[in-house]
Every structure is written in C-alpha cells, then in structure tokens.
C-alpha cells in the first residue's frame, strides 16, 4: 500500500479573522483532525485542545504500509526520537525511566532556529497506542508546544489471485500539536513551519517502519 500524507487544518487564518482572534480572551475547544479519520472517540479526544487566541494547532496524517505493532515499536521510544526525527541530532534522558513524567533533552541539527529542547512525556498508552509530550524548556521559539500522536490500524487489503490473502493491514498515524504563535509571526507562518517538520518526521517514520516490516516477514 503506497504511503500518502494529508494535512488537515481548521480555521484558516486571514488578516480579518486574525485581528478578531487577537481581541478574544476566551479559549475555544479545537480538534484539527479531519473527520474522515475513523478512530474511537476516547482516542480522538486526545487531539482536542483548549486553544487560546495567541496559539495555533494543526494535524498531519500519514498512512504506513506496516503493521501497527511495528510502527508503535518505533514511535513509543521516548528516549530515541532521533531514530525517525532527522532534525534531531541527539537525545538524552535527564529525568525518569521512560514512564509518564520522564524528561528528555534533545539537540537540534544546525540550520534551524533552535538548539535544544527539553520535553516531558505526558502520555504513553501501549494499549490505545497514544503518545504525547510537551516542551517545557530549551533554546527555541516554540513555547507551550504539545504534541499528541495516535496510531490506528487499517483494514487488510482484500485477497487477490496474486497475494492469496493473509496480508496484514497497514497503519494510520495522526500527529496533532498546539503551540504559542511566536511574537512577530502569524498563525499561518507558525503552522507552515511546524507542519513541514512533522510531515518530514512521519514520512521518515513510514520508511523505517516499512523496512522493519519487510525484515519481519
């Protein structure tokens, strides 16, 4: 199954709505994930955020031609995000043992407007396959950044004369985030920047998981 990527964003920003939003003091509940994604409601609730006027959010979806357990084995490694997040140079766990509350310090490759990021593991649910982390420090401009990644199994393809059936289904990965809009930037600029990074990360994840799946056969 070929991989594909789709970016879904709600509330497109224009100068008028942006100016109006800046005047709002009340936060609103937002879910940036496409309604086309079929997943249990209690899982999709993780992607629903209380977003303030100075924040933005978005979501990226990636289909991966690999079993969900294979994909999850890569995603769940909070201590080794650089395996598929190629904008990261290194990662060191500075507190905790991998459970919720664990802190890691990641170093970013040169060329990006950041040097380090200190991140806290917020959710690690092996049963529902949900992972979430928040940025709590470091040298960067993405303040109050929080990411949630969920995995959802795709149904296996129907049997064909060539395959004979028995093929495993693939995986849909949904990663959403919310972050403060840096001073001097717009919501559109912020989302475009972060979307690009998340998109590259998930495409890399797809390649790695699909290679692992081939080795497991």
mmCIF file of N, CA and C in Angstrom, residues 129-217:
data_model
loop_
_atom_site.group_PDB
_atom_site.id
_atom_site.type_symbol
_atom_site.label_atom_id
_atom_site.label_comp_id
_atom_site.label_asym_id
_atom_site.label_seq_id
_atom_site.Cartn_x
_atom_site.Cartn_y
_atom_site.Cartn_z
ATOM 1 N N UNK A 129 -2.302 2.946 22.044
ATOM 2 C CA UNK A 129 -1.241 3.455 21.165
ATOM 3 C C UNK A 129 -1.342 4.974 21.010
ATOM 4 N N UNK A 130 -1.207 5.627 22.138
ATOM 5 C CA UNK A 130 -1.235 7.088 22.210
ATOM 6 C C UNK A 130 0.042 7.557 22.898
ATOM 7 N N UNK A 131 0.702 8.534 22.299
ATOM 8 C CA UNK A 131 1.893 9.121 22.913
ATOM 9 C C UNK A 131 1.781 10.636 22.842
ATOM 10 N N UNK A 132 2.156 11.296 23.918
ATOM 11 C CA UNK A 132 2.096 12.754 23.948
ATOM 12 C C UNK A 132 3.283 13.292 24.734
ATOM 13 N N UNK A 133 3.828 14.404 24.246
ATOM 14 C CA UNK A 133 4.875 15.084 25.006
ATOM 15 C C UNK A 133 4.660 16.589 24.920
ATOM 16 N N UNK A 134 5.204 17.297 25.885
ATOM 17 C CA UNK A 134 5.142 18.758 25.895
ATOM 18 C C UNK A 134 6.548 19.309 26.036
ATOM 19 N N UNK A 135 6.759 20.479 25.468
ATOM 20 C CA UNK A 135 8.048 21.161 25.572
ATOM 21 C C UNK A 135 8.019 22.048 26.811
ATOM 22 N N UNK A 136 8.975 21.833 27.708
ATOM 23 C CA UNK A 136 8.979 22.554 28.985
ATOM 24 C C UNK A 136 10.204 23.449 29.157
ATOM 25 N N UNK A 137 11.106 23.450 28.187
ATOM 26 C CA UNK A 137 12.290 24.293 28.290
ATOM 27 C C UNK A 137 13.165 24.148 27.062
ATOM 28 N N UNK A 138 14.314 24.814 27.110
ATOM 29 C CA UNK A 138 15.251 24.719 26.000
ATOM 30 C C UNK A 138 15.443 26.030 25.272
ATOM 31 N N UNK A 139 16.295 25.981 24.254
ATOM 32 C CA UNK A 139 16.631 27.158 23.456
ATOM 33 C C UNK A 139 15.909 27.067 22.114
ATOM 34 N N UNK A 140 14.716 27.640 22.050
ATOM 35 C CA UNK A 140 13.880 27.569 20.847
ATOM 36 C C UNK A 140 12.770 28.606 20.971
ATOM 37 N N UNK A 141 11.888 28.665 19.948
ATOM 38 C CA UNK A 141 10.806 29.658 19.953
ATOM 39 C C UNK A 141 9.424 29.019 20.054
ATOM 40 N N UNK A 142 9.368 27.705 20.168
ATOM 41 C CA UNK A 142 8.069 27.023 20.197
ATOM 42 C C UNK A 142 7.614 26.824 21.642
ATOM 43 N N UNK A 143 7.105 27.879 22.232
ATOM 44 C CA UNK A 143 6.696 27.823 23.635
ATOM 45 C C UNK A 143 5.327 27.153 23.780
ATOM 46 N N UNK A 144 5.189 26.421 24.892
ATOM 47 C CA UNK A 144 3.945 25.703 25.204
ATOM 48 C C UNK A 144 3.545 24.726 24.096
ATOM 49 N N UNK A 145 4.548 24.156 23.456
ATOM 50 C CA UNK A 145 4.284 23.166 22.403
ATOM 51 C C UNK A 145 3.851 21.847 23.043
ATOM 52 N N UNK A 146 2.778 21.273 22.514
ATOM 53 C CA UNK A 146 2.346 19.950 22.966
ATOM 54 C C UNK A 146 1.930 19.133 21.759
ATOM 55 N N UNK A 147 2.449 17.926 21.686
ATOM 56 C CA UNK A 147 2.182 17.033 20.560
ATOM 57 C C UNK A 147 1.474 15.780 21.050
ATOM 58 N N UNK A 148 0.532 15.304 20.258
ATOM 59 C CA UNK A 148 -0.143 14.031 20.527
ATOM 60 C C UNK A 148 -0.079 13.190 19.258
ATOM 61 N N UNK A 149 0.373 11.952 19.402
ATOM 62 C CA UNK A 149 0.433 11.019 18.274
ATOM 63 C C UNK A 149 -0.410 9.798 18.597
ATOM 64 N N UNK A 150 -1.305 9.441 17.695
ATOM 65 C CA UNK A 150 -2.124 8.239 17.853
ATOM 66 C C UNK A 150 -1.959 7.359 16.623
ATOM 67 N N UNK A 151 -2.030 6.053 16.849
ATOM 68 C CA UNK A 151 -1.931 5.075 15.768
ATOM 69 C C UNK A 151 -3.243 4.338 15.636
ATOM 70 N N UNK A 152 -3.650 4.095 14.396
ATOM 71 C CA UNK A 152 -4.915 3.428 14.109
ATOM 72 C C UNK A 152 -4.688 2.377 13.028
ATOM 73 N N UNK A 153 -5.199 1.163 13.262
ATOM 74 C CA UNK A 153 -4.985 0.072 12.311
ATOM 75 C C UNK A 153 -5.870 0.236 11.085
ATOM 76 N N UNK A 154 -5.277 0.026 9.926
ATOM 77 C CA UNK A 154 -6.013 -0.022 8.669
ATOM 78 C C UNK A 154 -6.457 -1.453 8.411
ATOM 79 N N UNK A 155 -7.613 -1.639 7.815
ATOM 80 C CA UNK A 155 -8.076 -2.984 7.476
ATOM 81 C C UNK A 155 -7.151 -3.586 6.425
ATOM 82 N N UNK A 156 -6.884 -4.899 6.490
ATOM 83 C CA UNK A 156 -6.039 -5.534 5.474
ATOM 84 C C UNK A 156 -6.702 -5.479 4.108
ATOM 85 N N UNK A 157 -5.905 -5.465 3.032
ATOM 86 C CA UNK A 157 -6.487 -5.426 1.691
ATOM 87 C C UNK A 157 -7.223 -6.722 1.382
ATOM 88 N N UNK A 158 -8.232 -6.680 0.508
ATOM 89 C CA UNK A 158 -8.941 -7.908 0.136
ATOM 90 C C UNK A 158 -8.010 -8.864 -0.592
ATOM 91 N N UNK A 159 -8.215 -10.172 -0.436
ATOM 92 C CA UNK A 159 -7.341 -11.143 -1.109
ATOM 93 C C UNK A 159 -7.447 -11.019 -2.622
ATOM 94 N N UNK A 160 -6.342 -11.288 -3.285
ATOM 95 C CA UNK A 160 -6.302 -11.263 -4.746
ATOM 96 C C UNK A 160 -5.644 -12.544 -5.237
ATOM 97 N N UNK A 161 -5.801 -12.881 -6.516
ATOM 98 C CA UNK A 161 -5.161 -14.096 -7.047
ATOM 99 C C UNK A 161 -3.649 -14.085 -6.865
ATOM 100 N N UNK A 162 -3.056 -12.890 -6.875
ATOM 101 C CA UNK A 162 -1.602 -12.811 -6.743
ATOM 102 C C UNK A 162 -1.157 -12.934 -5.294
ATOM 103 N N UNK A 163 -1.893 -12.272 -4.389
ATOM 104 C CA UNK A 163 -1.475 -12.284 -2.985
ATOM 105 C C UNK A 163 -1.944 -13.523 -2.249
ATOM 106 N N UNK A 164 -3.097 -14.039 -2.644
ATOM 107 C CA UNK A 164 -3.640 -15.203 -1.955
ATOM 108 C C UNK A 164 -4.219 -14.877 -0.597
ATOM 109 N N UNK A 165 -4.276 -13.608 -0.228
ATOM 110 C CA UNK A 165 -4.826 -13.223 1.073
ATOM 111 C C UNK A 165 -3.809 -13.369 2.182
ATOM 112 N N UNK A 166 -4.242 -13.148 3.398
ATOM 113 C CA UNK A 166 -3.374 -13.290 4.558
ATOM 114 C C UNK A 166 -2.467 -12.101 4.812
ATOM 115 N N UNK A 167 -2.625 -11.018 4.049
ATOM 116 C CA UNK A 167 -1.795 -9.842 4.265
ATOM 117 C C UNK A 167 -2.288 -9.058 5.487
ATOM 118 N N UNK A 168 -1.338 -8.489 6.213
ATOM 119 C CA UNK A 168 -1.714 -7.692 7.380
ATOM 120 C C UNK A 168 -2.102 -6.288 6.938
ATOM 121 N N UNK A 169 -2.902 -5.639 7.753
ATOM 122 C CA UNK A 169 -3.315 -4.278 7.441
ATOM 123 C C UNK A 169 -2.213 -3.278 7.747
ATOM 124 N N UNK A 170 -2.357 -2.091 7.240
ATOM 125 C CA UNK A 170 -1.382 -1.042 7.499
ATOM 126 C C UNK A 170 -1.767 -0.215 8.710
ATOM 127 N N UNK A 171 -1.178 0.953 8.803
ATOM 128 C CA UNK A 171 -1.357 1.822 9.964
ATOM 129 C C UNK A 171 -1.591 3.258 9.517
ATOM 130 N N UNK A 172 -2.477 3.937 10.208
ATOM 131 C CA UNK A 172 -2.652 5.376 10.027
ATOM 132 C C UNK A 172 -2.089 6.060 11.272
ATOM 133 N N UNK A 173 -1.163 6.973 11.060
ATOM 134 C CA UNK A 173 -0.586 7.751 12.157
ATOM 135 C C UNK A 173 -1.138 9.170 12.086
ATOM 136 N N UNK A 174 -1.649 9.652 13.194
ATOM 137 C CA UNK A 174 -2.143 11.027 13.274
ATOM 138 C C UNK A 174 -1.339 11.749 14.349
ATOM 139 N N UNK A 175 -0.701 12.836 13.960
ATOM 140 C CA UNK A 175 0.033 13.654 14.927
ATOM 141 C C UNK A 175 -0.531 15.070 14.896
ATOM 142 N N UNK A 176 -1.003 15.521 16.033
ATOM 143 C CA UNK A 176 -1.507 16.891 16.147
ATOM 144 C C UNK A 176 -0.659 17.644 17.164
ATOM 145 N N UNK A 177 -0.725 18.948 17.079
ATOM 146 C CA UNK A 177 0.046 19.768 18.014
ATOM 147 C C UNK A 177 -0.662 21.096 18.251
ATOM 148 N N UNK A 178 -0.275 21.721 19.329
ATOM 149 C CA UNK A 178 -0.700 23.088 19.642
ATOM 150 C C UNK A 178 0.515 23.838 20.167
ATOM 151 N N UNK A 179 0.641 25.119 19.814
ATOM 152 C CA UNK A 179 1.825 25.874 20.208
ATOM 153 C C UNK A 179 1.487 27.363 20.219
ATOM 154 N N UNK A 180 2.207 28.113 21.048
ATOM 155 C CA UNK A 180 2.068 29.567 21.027
ATOM 156 C C UNK A 180 2.617 30.114 19.714
ATOM 157 N N UNK A 181 1.957 31.117 19.168
ATOM 158 C CA UNK A 181 2.473 31.799 17.981
ATOM 159 C C UNK A 181 3.570 32.759 18.433
ATOM 160 N N UNK A 182 4.817 32.574 17.948
ATOM 161 C CA UNK A 182 5.904 33.452 18.392
ATOM 162 C C UNK A 182 5.642 34.910 18.017
ATOM 163 N N UNK A 183 6.135 35.806 18.841
ATOM 164 C CA UNK A 183 5.981 37.231 18.557
ATOM 165 C C UNK A 183 6.653 37.566 17.230
ATOM 166 N N UNK A 184 5.946 38.292 16.390
ATOM 167 C CA UNK A 184 6.486 38.650 15.087
ATOM 168 C C UNK A 184 6.097 37.698 13.983
ATOM 169 N N UNK A 185 5.420 36.595 14.335
ATOM 170 C CA UNK A 185 4.967 35.620 13.345
ATOM 171 C C UNK A 185 3.448 35.520 13.358
ATOM 172 N N UNK A 186 2.891 34.998 12.276
ATOM 173 C CA UNK A 186 1.451 34.762 12.188
ATOM 174 C C UNK A 186 1.155 33.298 12.473
ATOM 175 N N UNK A 187 -0.116 33.000 12.655
ATOM 176 C CA UNK A 187 -0.517 31.600 12.825
ATOM 177 C C UNK A 187 -0.158 30.794 11.586
ATOM 178 N N UNK A 188 -0.403 31.362 10.411
ATOM 179 C CA UNK A 188 -0.111 30.636 9.175
ATOM 180 C C UNK A 188 1.365 30.302 9.069
ATOM 181 N N UNK A 189 2.220 31.256 9.392
ATOM 182 C CA UNK A 189 3.664 31.017 9.325
ATOM 183 C C UNK A 189 4.082 29.945 10.321
ATOM 184 N N UNK A 190 3.531 30.017 11.523
ATOM 185 C CA UNK A 190 3.885 29.039 12.553
ATOM 186 C C UNK A 190 3.441 27.643 12.158
ATOM 187 N N UNK A 191 2.194 27.510 11.697
ATOM 188 C CA UNK A 191 1.699 26.195 11.290
ATOM 189 C C UNK A 191 2.470 25.656 10.094
ATOM 190 N N UNK A 192 2.802 26.520 9.134
ATOM 191 C CA UNK A 192 3.546 26.069 7.960
ATOM 192 C C UNK A 192 4.905 25.511 8.366
ATOM 193 N N UNK A 193 5.571 26.171 9.310
ATOM 194 C CA UNK A 193 6.880 25.720 9.773
ATOM 195 C C UNK A 193 6.777 24.378 10.491
ATOM 196 N N UNK A 194 5.859 24.291 11.459
ATOM 197 C CA UNK A 194 5.748 23.056 12.246
ATOM 198 C C UNK A 194 5.198 21.916 11.385
ATOM 199 N N UNK A 195 4.227 22.204 10.520
ATOM 200 C CA UNK A 195 3.690 21.168 9.639
ATOM 201 C C UNK A 195 4.792 20.527 8.801
ATOM 202 N N UNK A 196 5.713 21.347 8.305
ATOM 203 C CA UNK A 196 6.807 20.830 7.480
ATOM 204 C C UNK A 196 7.668 19.853 8.261
ATOM 205 N N UNK A 197 7.979 20.198 9.506
ATOM 206 C CA UNK A 197 8.794 19.309 10.336
ATOM 207 C C UNK A 197 8.052 18.013 10.638
ATOM 208 N N UNK A 198 6.786 18.112 11.047
ATOM 209 C CA UNK A 198 6.001 16.914 11.364
ATOM 210 C C UNK A 198 5.841 16.038 10.125
ATOM 211 N N UNK A 199 5.585 16.655 8.985
ATOM 212 C CA UNK A 199 5.442 15.916 7.730
ATOM 213 C C UNK A 199 6.709 15.119 7.424
ATOM 214 N N UNK A 200 7.869 15.756 7.535
ATOM 215 C CA UNK A 200 9.132 15.061 7.272
ATOM 216 C C UNK A 200 9.356 13.928 8.270
ATOM 217 N N UNK A 201 9.031 14.171 9.536
ATOM 218 C CA UNK A 201 9.185 13.128 10.553
ATOM 219 C C UNK A 201 8.334 11.903 10.235
ATOM 220 N N UNK A 202 7.079 12.114 9.856
ATOM 221 C CA UNK A 202 6.180 10.987 9.607
ATOM 222 C C UNK A 202 6.527 10.261 8.319
ATOM 223 N N UNK A 203 7.042 10.970 7.330
ATOM 224 C CA UNK A 203 7.499 10.292 6.118
ATOM 225 C C UNK A 203 8.705 9.415 6.429
ATOM 226 N N UNK A 204 9.593 9.919 7.279
ATOM 227 C CA UNK A 204 10.739 9.124 7.717
ATOM 228 C C UNK A 204 10.282 7.915 8.526
ATOM 229 N N UNK A 205 9.305 8.111 9.413
ATOM 230 C CA UNK A 205 8.741 7.002 10.186
ATOM 231 C C UNK A 205 8.180 5.931 9.262
ATOM 232 N N UNK A 206 7.503 6.339 8.206
ATOM 233 C CA UNK A 206 6.924 5.379 7.262
ATOM 234 C C UNK A 206 8.015 4.526 6.623
ATOM 235 N N UNK A 207 9.094 5.148 6.195
ATOM 236 C CA UNK A 207 10.177 4.402 5.559
ATOM 237 C C UNK A 207 10.805 3.404 6.518
ATOM 238 N N UNK A 208 11.060 3.856 7.747
ATOM 239 C CA UNK A 208 11.699 2.983 8.735
ATOM 240 C C UNK A 208 10.788 1.819 9.107
ATOM 241 N N UNK A 209 9.515 2.093 9.374
ATOM 242 C CA UNK A 209 8.578 1.033 9.768
ATOM 243 C C UNK A 209 8.360 0.040 8.632
ATOM 244 N N UNK A 210 8.279 0.521 7.413
ATOM 245 C CA UNK A 210 8.078 -0.383 6.277
ATOM 246 C C UNK A 210 9.307 -1.256 6.055
ATOM 247 N N UNK A 211 10.499 -0.716 6.268
ATOM 248 C CA UNK A 211 11.713 -1.533 6.181
ATOM 249 C C UNK A 211 11.734 -2.593 7.273
ATOM 250 N N UNK A 212 11.337 -2.219 8.486
ATOM 251 C CA UNK A 212 11.265 -3.195 9.577
ATOM 252 C C UNK A 212 10.261 -4.291 9.267
ATOM 253 N N UNK A 213 9.121 -3.913 8.705
ATOM 254 C CA UNK A 213 8.079 -4.891 8.385
ATOM 255 C C UNK A 213 8.570 -5.894 7.353
ATOM 256 N N UNK A 214 9.344 -5.425 6.382
ATOM 257 C CA UNK A 214 9.877 -6.347 5.371
ATOM 258 C C UNK A 214 10.853 -7.334 5.997
ATOM 259 N N UNK A 215 11.643 -6.863 6.956
ATOM 260 C CA UNK A 215 12.597 -7.750 7.624
ATOM 261 C C UNK A 215 11.896 -8.774 8.506
ATOM 262 N N UNK A 216 10.718 -8.426 9.010
ATOM 263 C CA UNK A 216 9.990 -9.323 9.908
ATOM 264 C C UNK A 216 9.282 -10.445 9.166
ATOM 265 N N UNK A 217 9.127 -10.308 7.863
ATOM 266 C CA UNK A 217 8.412 -11.345 7.093
ATOM 267 C C UNK A 217 9.273 -12.585 6.927
#
